[in-house]
Amino acid sequence: MHATRIARSATRSMRIIALPLTPPCKPINGKAAEHLTYYHFITPPDNRKSTWSKWIVAKASDLWAGLGKAPEGNWKRRAFLYGERLVDRLDFEELALKSLDPSLGPRLSNIVHTSSKKKEEATAQIPLIYPPSACTSPLPHIQSLLAKRTPRHKKGFWFWLAVSPITAPFALIPIIPNFPFFFCVWRSWSHYRAYKASQYLEGFLKQGAIIPQTSPELDAIYAKYAPALLPDADAEKPPPPPSEHARAADSPTRDSSEASSEQAQQGPQEETAAASAYGPRLLLTKEAVPELQKLLELPEDSTFAADVYRALEQARLRLEGGQKG
């Protein structure tokens, strides 16, 4: 019943699904390393009339999809595959924010311009649904994430917008489209979408309108598809304890008080070694994605599966090479 409410209520209100990818890791270079979390935004269906901006986006998407349908070996097909690889390298956090259209969510003015008494009864709230066994409330994490992402995407928007005119002369080359110019415009647009979404969410956070909600159904999926814990190959193994004969040979006159003191010191060391035997890890396997999509009752043409696969792969690479801020 609860899973049905999560999905069906999305037809009339906005939801944020928090999917933790990794647990909190050890500090890196003296700085606390945050756990990685993928946020999926569910908004009501867009039933508005077509606008010029929607037409441009749809036209560009159709043109790009057309390149992918070209025969293998054709320059159009090669350009499409290279572009897809570039998309896979973009931070999954940016792609998630870019997917949120603030115009489809509740209006912040419905909260800001209400009196304190009406504010308690305001319906313009955004549930933040998460699995409690995988993390505590993700509210502090999303606050920290948006604080980093908002200025980053604002800067990226202006940078790529300023660079795009420099690539205009490439349009003089016949036959081949001006890919550098289109790439710069697309990156500027992507940063702009992520920046506006980040600003939108920050406004609701400041008003306390994003409400964390636990989900037993997500918990069950995390328990079912949790990867097996494997020892960390880089973890230092504790040295084997010396034999009784070696102890006697090294200090035959050692009394019992020294032995008990040494045992007391060994206890914490062994616990620390055991705790570090398992390195940073993913909390989910890719096999969980279809069940997550089914739980959320997302349409078949949703990009949810591809987005989560990309996020899991990026999380794995970041764990191997150090986390990215």
Short mmCIF file of C-alpha atoms in Angstrom, two decimals:
data_model
loop_
_atom_site.label_atom_id
_atom_site.label_comp_id
_atom_site.label_asym_id
_atom_site.label_seq_id
_atom_site.Cartn_x
_atom_site.Cartn_y
_atom_site.Cartn_z
CA MET A 1 0.00 0.00 0.00
CA HIS A 2 2.76 2.41 0.93
CA ALA A 3 4.62 1.73 -2.34
CA THR A 4 1.45 2.48 -4.27
CA ARG A 5 1.11 5.79 -2.46
CA ILE A 6 4.70 6.71 -3.33
CA ALA A 7 4.11 6.21 -7.04
CA ARG A 8 0.52 7.29 -7.55
CA SER A 9 0.79 10.44 -5.47
CA ALA A 10 3.40 11.60 -7.98
CA THR A 11 0.57 12.27 -10.42
CA ARG A 12 -0.58 15.14 -8.24
CA SER A 13 2.53 16.23 -6.33
CA MET A 14 6.31 16.19 -6.47
CA ARG A 15 8.48 13.58 -4.76
CA ILE A 16 12.24 13.22 -4.21
CA ILE A 17 13.60 9.68 -3.98
CA ALA A 18 16.97 9.46 -2.22
CA LEU A 19 19.00 6.39 -3.18
CA PRO A 20 22.24 6.17 -1.14
CA LEU A 21 25.00 4.61 -3.24
CA THR A 22 27.82 4.41 -0.69
CA PRO A 23 28.12 4.69 3.09
CA PRO A 24 30.13 7.55 4.62
CA CYS A 25 33.83 6.98 3.92
CA LYS A 26 37.01 7.79 5.78
CA PRO A 27 38.24 11.41 5.62
CA ILE A 28 40.31 12.25 2.55
CA ASN A 29 43.22 14.70 2.99
CA GLY A 30 41.81 15.72 6.34
CA LYS A 31 38.38 16.55 4.88
CA ALA A 32 35.24 14.63 5.71
CA ALA A 33 34.09 12.52 2.75
CA GLU A 34 30.35 12.54 2.21
CA HIS A 35 28.47 9.46 1.13
CA LEU A 36 27.25 9.44 -2.45
CA THR A 37 23.50 9.62 -3.00
CA TYR A 38 21.47 9.70 -6.20
CA TYR A 39 18.32 11.84 -6.07
CA HIS A 40 15.48 11.06 -8.46
CA PHE A 41 12.80 13.70 -8.90
CA ILE A 42 9.24 12.60 -9.66
CA THR A 43 6.99 15.39 -10.90
CA PRO A 44 3.41 15.45 -12.20
CA PRO A 45 3.01 14.83 -15.94
CA ASP A 46 3.50 17.84 -18.19
CA ASN A 47 0.11 18.56 -19.74
CA ARG A 48 0.91 22.11 -20.77
CA LYS A 49 0.70 23.34 -24.33
CA SER A 50 3.85 23.13 -26.39
CA THR A 51 6.13 26.18 -26.15
CA TRP A 52 9.02 27.29 -28.33
CA SER A 53 11.54 26.08 -25.76
CA LYS A 54 9.94 22.63 -25.60
CA TRP A 55 9.88 22.51 -29.39
CA ILE A 56 13.61 23.33 -29.60
CA VAL A 57 14.51 20.67 -27.03
CA ALA A 58 12.35 18.07 -28.78
CA LYS A 59 13.83 18.96 -32.17
CA ALA A 60 17.38 18.73 -30.88
CA SER A 61 16.62 15.36 -29.23
CA ASP A 62 15.19 14.01 -32.48
CA LEU A 63 18.21 15.18 -34.46
CA TRP A 64 20.59 13.58 -31.96
CA ALA A 65 18.63 10.31 -31.96
CA GLY A 66 18.80 10.37 -35.75
CA LEU A 67 22.60 10.36 -35.61
CA GLY A 68 22.46 7.20 -33.50
CA LYS A 69 20.41 5.41 -36.17
CA ALA A 70 23.12 5.86 -38.81
CA PRO A 71 24.96 2.72 -40.03
CA GLU A 72 27.98 1.47 -38.09
CA GLY A 73 31.17 3.14 -39.25
CA ASN A 74 29.36 6.23 -40.51
CA TRP A 75 30.65 9.53 -39.12
CA LYS A 76 27.17 10.30 -37.75
CA ARG A 77 27.16 7.05 -35.77
CA ARG A 78 30.69 7.69 -34.48
CA ALA A 79 29.74 11.22 -33.42
CA PHE A 80 26.69 9.86 -31.60
CA LEU A 81 28.70 7.22 -29.70
CA TYR A 82 31.37 9.76 -28.73
CA GLY A 83 28.69 12.15 -27.49
CA GLU A 84 27.08 9.42 -25.39
CA ARG A 85 30.44 8.70 -23.78
CA LEU A 86 30.75 12.40 -22.93
CA VAL A 87 27.34 12.30 -21.26
CA ASP A 88 28.38 9.28 -19.19
CA ARG A 89 31.33 11.28 -17.88
CA LEU A 90 29.17 14.13 -16.61
CA ASP A 91 28.56 14.07 -12.85
CA PHE A 92 25.41 12.13 -12.11
CA GLU A 93 24.51 14.88 -9.64
CA GLU A 94 24.35 17.40 -12.50
CA LEU A 95 22.29 15.11 -14.69
CA ALA A 96 19.85 14.48 -11.83
CA LEU A 97 19.38 18.19 -11.14
CA LYS A 98 19.06 18.93 -14.86
CA SER A 99 16.19 16.47 -15.11
CA LEU A 100 14.09 18.49 -12.64
CA ASP A 101 11.74 21.03 -14.21
CA PRO A 102 10.79 23.49 -11.43
CA SER A 103 7.71 24.60 -13.38
CA LEU A 104 6.17 21.16 -12.81
CA GLY A 105 6.67 21.24 -9.04
CA PRO A 106 4.89 23.26 -6.34
CA ARG A 107 5.41 26.99 -6.33
CA LEU A 108 7.62 28.41 -3.63
CA SER A 109 5.39 31.49 -3.44
CA ASN A 110 2.64 29.28 -1.99
CA ILE A 111 4.78 28.95 1.13
CA VAL A 112 6.66 32.25 1.29
CA HIS A 113 3.59 34.47 1.06
CA THR A 114 1.47 32.67 3.64
CA SER A 115 1.03 33.70 7.26
CA SER A 116 2.58 31.64 10.04
CA LYS A 117 -0.77 30.04 10.86
CA LYS A 118 -1.50 29.10 7.25
CA LYS A 119 2.09 27.97 6.80
CA GLU A 120 1.45 24.98 9.02
CA GLU A 121 -1.47 23.98 6.80
CA ALA A 122 0.37 24.61 3.54
CA THR A 123 0.24 21.69 1.15
CA ALA A 124 3.24 22.83 -0.91
CA GLN A 125 5.63 20.37 0.69
CA ILE A 126 8.03 17.98 -1.01
CA PRO A 127 8.50 14.53 0.56
CA LEU A 128 12.09 13.25 0.59
CA ILE A 129 11.72 9.47 0.61
CA TYR A 130 14.70 7.34 1.67
CA PRO A 131 15.63 3.88 3.05
CA PRO A 132 16.37 4.34 6.79
CA SER A 133 18.65 1.29 6.98
CA ALA A 134 21.03 2.73 4.36
CA CYS A 135 21.37 6.22 5.83
CA THR A 136 20.01 8.64 8.35
CA SER A 137 17.88 11.55 7.17
CA PRO A 138 19.37 12.73 3.83
CA LEU A 139 18.31 16.32 4.53
CA PRO A 140 21.79 17.51 5.67
CA HIS A 141 23.37 15.77 2.68
CA ILE A 142 21.12 17.40 0.10
CA GLN A 143 21.68 20.78 1.78
CA SER A 144 25.46 20.34 1.50
CA LEU A 145 25.14 19.08 -2.07
CA LEU A 146 23.09 22.04 -3.23
CA ALA A 147 25.42 24.50 -1.47
CA LYS A 148 28.25 23.15 -3.66
CA ARG A 149 26.26 22.67 -6.83
CA THR A 150 24.49 26.04 -7.09
CA PRO A 151 27.63 28.20 -7.58
CA ARG A 152 29.29 25.49 -9.69
CA HIS A 153 26.45 25.35 -12.21
CA LYS A 154 26.04 29.12 -12.27
CA LYS A 155 29.72 29.45 -13.17
CA GLY A 156 29.46 26.64 -15.73
CA PHE A 157 26.47 28.29 -17.40
CA TRP A 158 28.26 31.59 -17.97
CA PHE A 159 31.56 29.94 -18.94
CA TRP A 160 30.15 27.76 -21.73
CA LEU A 161 27.90 30.59 -22.91
CA ALA A 162 30.97 32.82 -23.27
CA VAL A 163 32.96 30.11 -25.05
CA SER A 164 30.26 29.24 -27.60
CA PRO A 165 30.81 32.28 -29.92
CA ILE A 166 34.47 31.30 -30.27
CA THR A 167 33.39 28.06 -31.95
CA ALA A 168 31.14 29.82 -34.49
CA PRO A 169 33.81 29.84 -37.28
CA PHE A 170 33.64 26.03 -37.40
CA ALA A 171 30.29 26.46 -39.14
CA LEU A 172 32.19 27.43 -42.30
CA ILE A 173 33.24 23.78 -42.75
CA PRO A 174 30.79 22.29 -45.28
CA ILE A 175 28.67 19.17 -44.74
CA ILE A 176 29.84 18.43 -41.17
CA PRO A 177 27.71 20.16 -38.49
CA ASN A 178 29.36 22.57 -36.09
CA PHE A 179 29.68 20.08 -33.23
CA PRO A 180 31.93 22.31 -31.04
CA PHE A 181 29.32 25.09 -31.09
CA PHE A 182 26.43 22.72 -30.35
CA PHE A 183 28.43 21.13 -27.53
CA CYS A 184 29.14 24.51 -25.89
CA VAL A 185 25.50 25.55 -26.17
CA TRP A 186 24.36 22.21 -24.78
CA ARG A 187 26.76 22.40 -21.82
CA SER A 188 25.60 25.93 -21.06
CA TRP A 189 21.96 24.83 -21.21
CA SER A 190 22.69 21.79 -19.03
CA HIS A 191 24.39 23.92 -16.37
CA TYR A 192 21.53 26.41 -16.52
CA ARG A 193 18.92 23.70 -15.95
CA ALA A 194 20.90 22.28 -13.03
CA TYR A 195 21.44 25.77 -11.59
CA LYS A 196 17.74 26.68 -11.69
CA ALA A 197 16.76 23.31 -10.17
CA SER A 198 19.35 23.75 -7.41
CA GLN A 199 18.07 27.25 -6.67
CA TYR A 200 14.51 25.94 -6.58
CA LEU A 201 15.32 23.19 -4.10
CA GLU A 202 17.36 25.53 -1.90
CA GLY A 203 14.32 27.80 -1.60
CA PHE A 204 12.21 24.94 -0.27
CA LEU A 205 14.97 23.86 2.10
CA LYS A 206 15.17 27.35 3.59
CA GLN A 207 11.41 27.26 4.20
CA GLY A 208 11.57 23.79 5.75
CA ALA A 209 9.22 22.45 3.09
CA ILE A 210 11.25 19.33 2.17
CA ILE A 211 10.11 16.64 4.60
CA PRO A 212 12.10 13.38 5.04
CA GLN A 213 9.98 10.20 4.97
CA THR A 214 11.21 6.65 5.54
CA SER A 215 10.25 3.87 3.15
CA PRO A 216 10.15 0.20 4.27
CA GLU A 217 9.83 -0.84 0.62
CA LEU A 218 13.15 0.81 -0.29
CA ASP A 219 14.66 -0.81 2.80
CA ALA A 220 13.58 -4.23 1.57
CA ILE A 221 15.20 -3.65 -1.84
CA TYR A 222 18.45 -2.49 -0.24
CA ALA A 223 18.51 -5.59 1.95
CA LYS A 224 17.78 -7.87 -1.01
CA TYR A 225 20.36 -6.39 -3.39
CA ALA A 226 23.16 -5.44 -1.00
CA PRO A 227 26.55 -6.46 -2.47
CA ALA A 228 28.56 -9.06 -0.60
CA LEU A 229 31.24 -7.51 1.61
CA LEU A 230 34.67 -8.22 0.19
CA PRO A 231 37.92 -7.59 2.09
CA ASP A 232 39.75 -4.49 0.98
CA ALA A 233 42.91 -5.52 -0.85
CA ASP A 234 44.66 -2.33 0.24
CA ALA A 235 43.78 -2.69 3.89
CA GLU A 236 46.75 -3.42 6.08
CA LYS A 237 46.63 -6.84 7.63
CA PRO A 238 47.53 -7.06 11.32
CA PRO A 239 50.73 -9.00 11.97
CA PRO A 240 50.23 -12.53 13.26
CA PRO A 241 50.61 -12.87 17.02
CA PRO A 242 53.96 -14.33 18.12
CA SER A 243 54.01 -17.90 19.29
CA GLU A 244 54.24 -18.83 22.94
CA HIS A 245 57.80 -20.09 22.42
CA ALA A 246 58.87 -16.78 20.87
CA ARG A 247 57.32 -14.83 23.72
CA ALA A 248 59.18 -16.89 26.26
CA ALA A 249 62.46 -16.51 24.38
CA ASP A 250 62.15 -12.75 24.04
CA SER A 251 61.32 -11.99 27.66
CA PRO A 252 61.60 -14.93 29.97
CA THR A 253 61.40 -12.70 33.03
CA ARG A 254 58.30 -10.79 31.92
CA ASP A 255 55.71 -10.79 34.65
CA SER A 256 51.95 -11.18 34.37
CA SER A 257 51.27 -7.45 34.72
CA GLU A 258 53.24 -6.70 31.53
CA ALA A 259 51.38 -9.44 29.67
CA SER A 260 48.00 -8.12 30.72
CA SER A 261 49.00 -4.57 29.71
CA GLU A 262 50.06 -5.83 26.27
CA GLN A 263 46.76 -7.67 25.83
CA ALA A 264 44.86 -4.51 26.70
CA GLN A 265 46.76 -2.61 24.00
CA GLN A 266 46.20 -5.38 21.47
CA GLY A 267 42.43 -5.28 21.89
CA PRO A 268 41.78 -1.87 20.25
CA GLN A 269 44.37 -2.59 17.55
CA GLU A 270 42.64 -5.82 16.56
CA GLU A 271 39.25 -4.09 16.51
CA THR A 272 40.63 -1.31 14.32
CA ALA A 273 42.18 -3.83 11.95
CA ALA A 274 38.92 -5.73 11.73
CA ALA A 275 36.99 -2.53 11.04
CA SER A 276 39.37 -1.53 8.26
CA ALA A 277 39.29 -4.97 6.65
CA TYR A 278 36.38 -3.80 4.51
CA GLY A 279 36.95 -0.77 2.35
CA PRO A 280 34.39 1.66 0.85
CA ARG A 281 31.67 -0.18 -1.01
CA LEU A 282 28.47 0.24 -2.95
CA LEU A 283 25.18 -0.25 -1.14
CA LEU A 284 23.31 -1.57 -4.18
CA THR A 285 23.93 -3.81 -7.16
CA LYS A 286 22.68 -3.06 -10.66
CA GLU A 287 20.17 -5.90 -10.34
CA ALA A 288 18.14 -3.67 -7.99
CA VAL A 289 17.35 -1.10 -10.70
CA PRO A 290 14.41 -2.91 -12.39
CA GLU A 291 12.77 -3.54 -9.03
CA LEU A 292 13.24 0.10 -8.04
CA GLN A 293 11.64 1.20 -11.29
CA LYS A 294 8.75 -1.17 -10.67
CA LEU A 295 8.32 0.10 -7.11
CA LEU A 296 8.11 3.71 -8.28
CA GLU A 297 5.81 2.74 -11.18
CA LEU A 298 7.83 4.78 -13.66
CA PRO A 299 6.93 4.67 -17.37
CA GLU A 300 8.91 2.48 -19.72
CA ASP A 301 10.39 5.48 -21.55
CA SER A 302 11.76 6.89 -18.27
CA THR A 303 15.50 7.48 -18.11
CA PHE A 304 15.54 6.30 -14.47
CA ALA A 305 17.26 2.97 -15.19
CA ALA A 306 20.01 4.51 -17.34
CA ASP A 307 20.54 7.30 -14.80
CA VAL A 308 20.91 4.90 -11.85
CA TYR A 309 23.23 2.60 -13.81
CA ARG A 310 25.39 5.63 -14.63
CA ALA A 311 25.35 6.79 -11.00
CA LEU A 312 26.37 3.34 -9.72
CA GLU A 313 29.23 3.14 -12.20
CA GLN A 314 30.46 6.63 -11.33
CA ALA A 315 30.21 5.82 -7.62
CA ARG A 316 32.30 2.69 -8.16
CA LEU A 317 34.96 4.67 -10.05
CA ARG A 318 35.04 7.38 -7.40
CA LEU A 319 35.53 4.81 -4.65
CA GLU A 320 38.45 3.36 -6.56
CA GLY A 321 40.10 6.69 -7.32
CA GLY A 322 39.00 8.92 -4.44
CA GLN A 323 35.73 10.74 -4.09
CA LYS A 324 34.87 13.82 -6.12
CA GLY A 325 33.44 16.85 -4.33
#
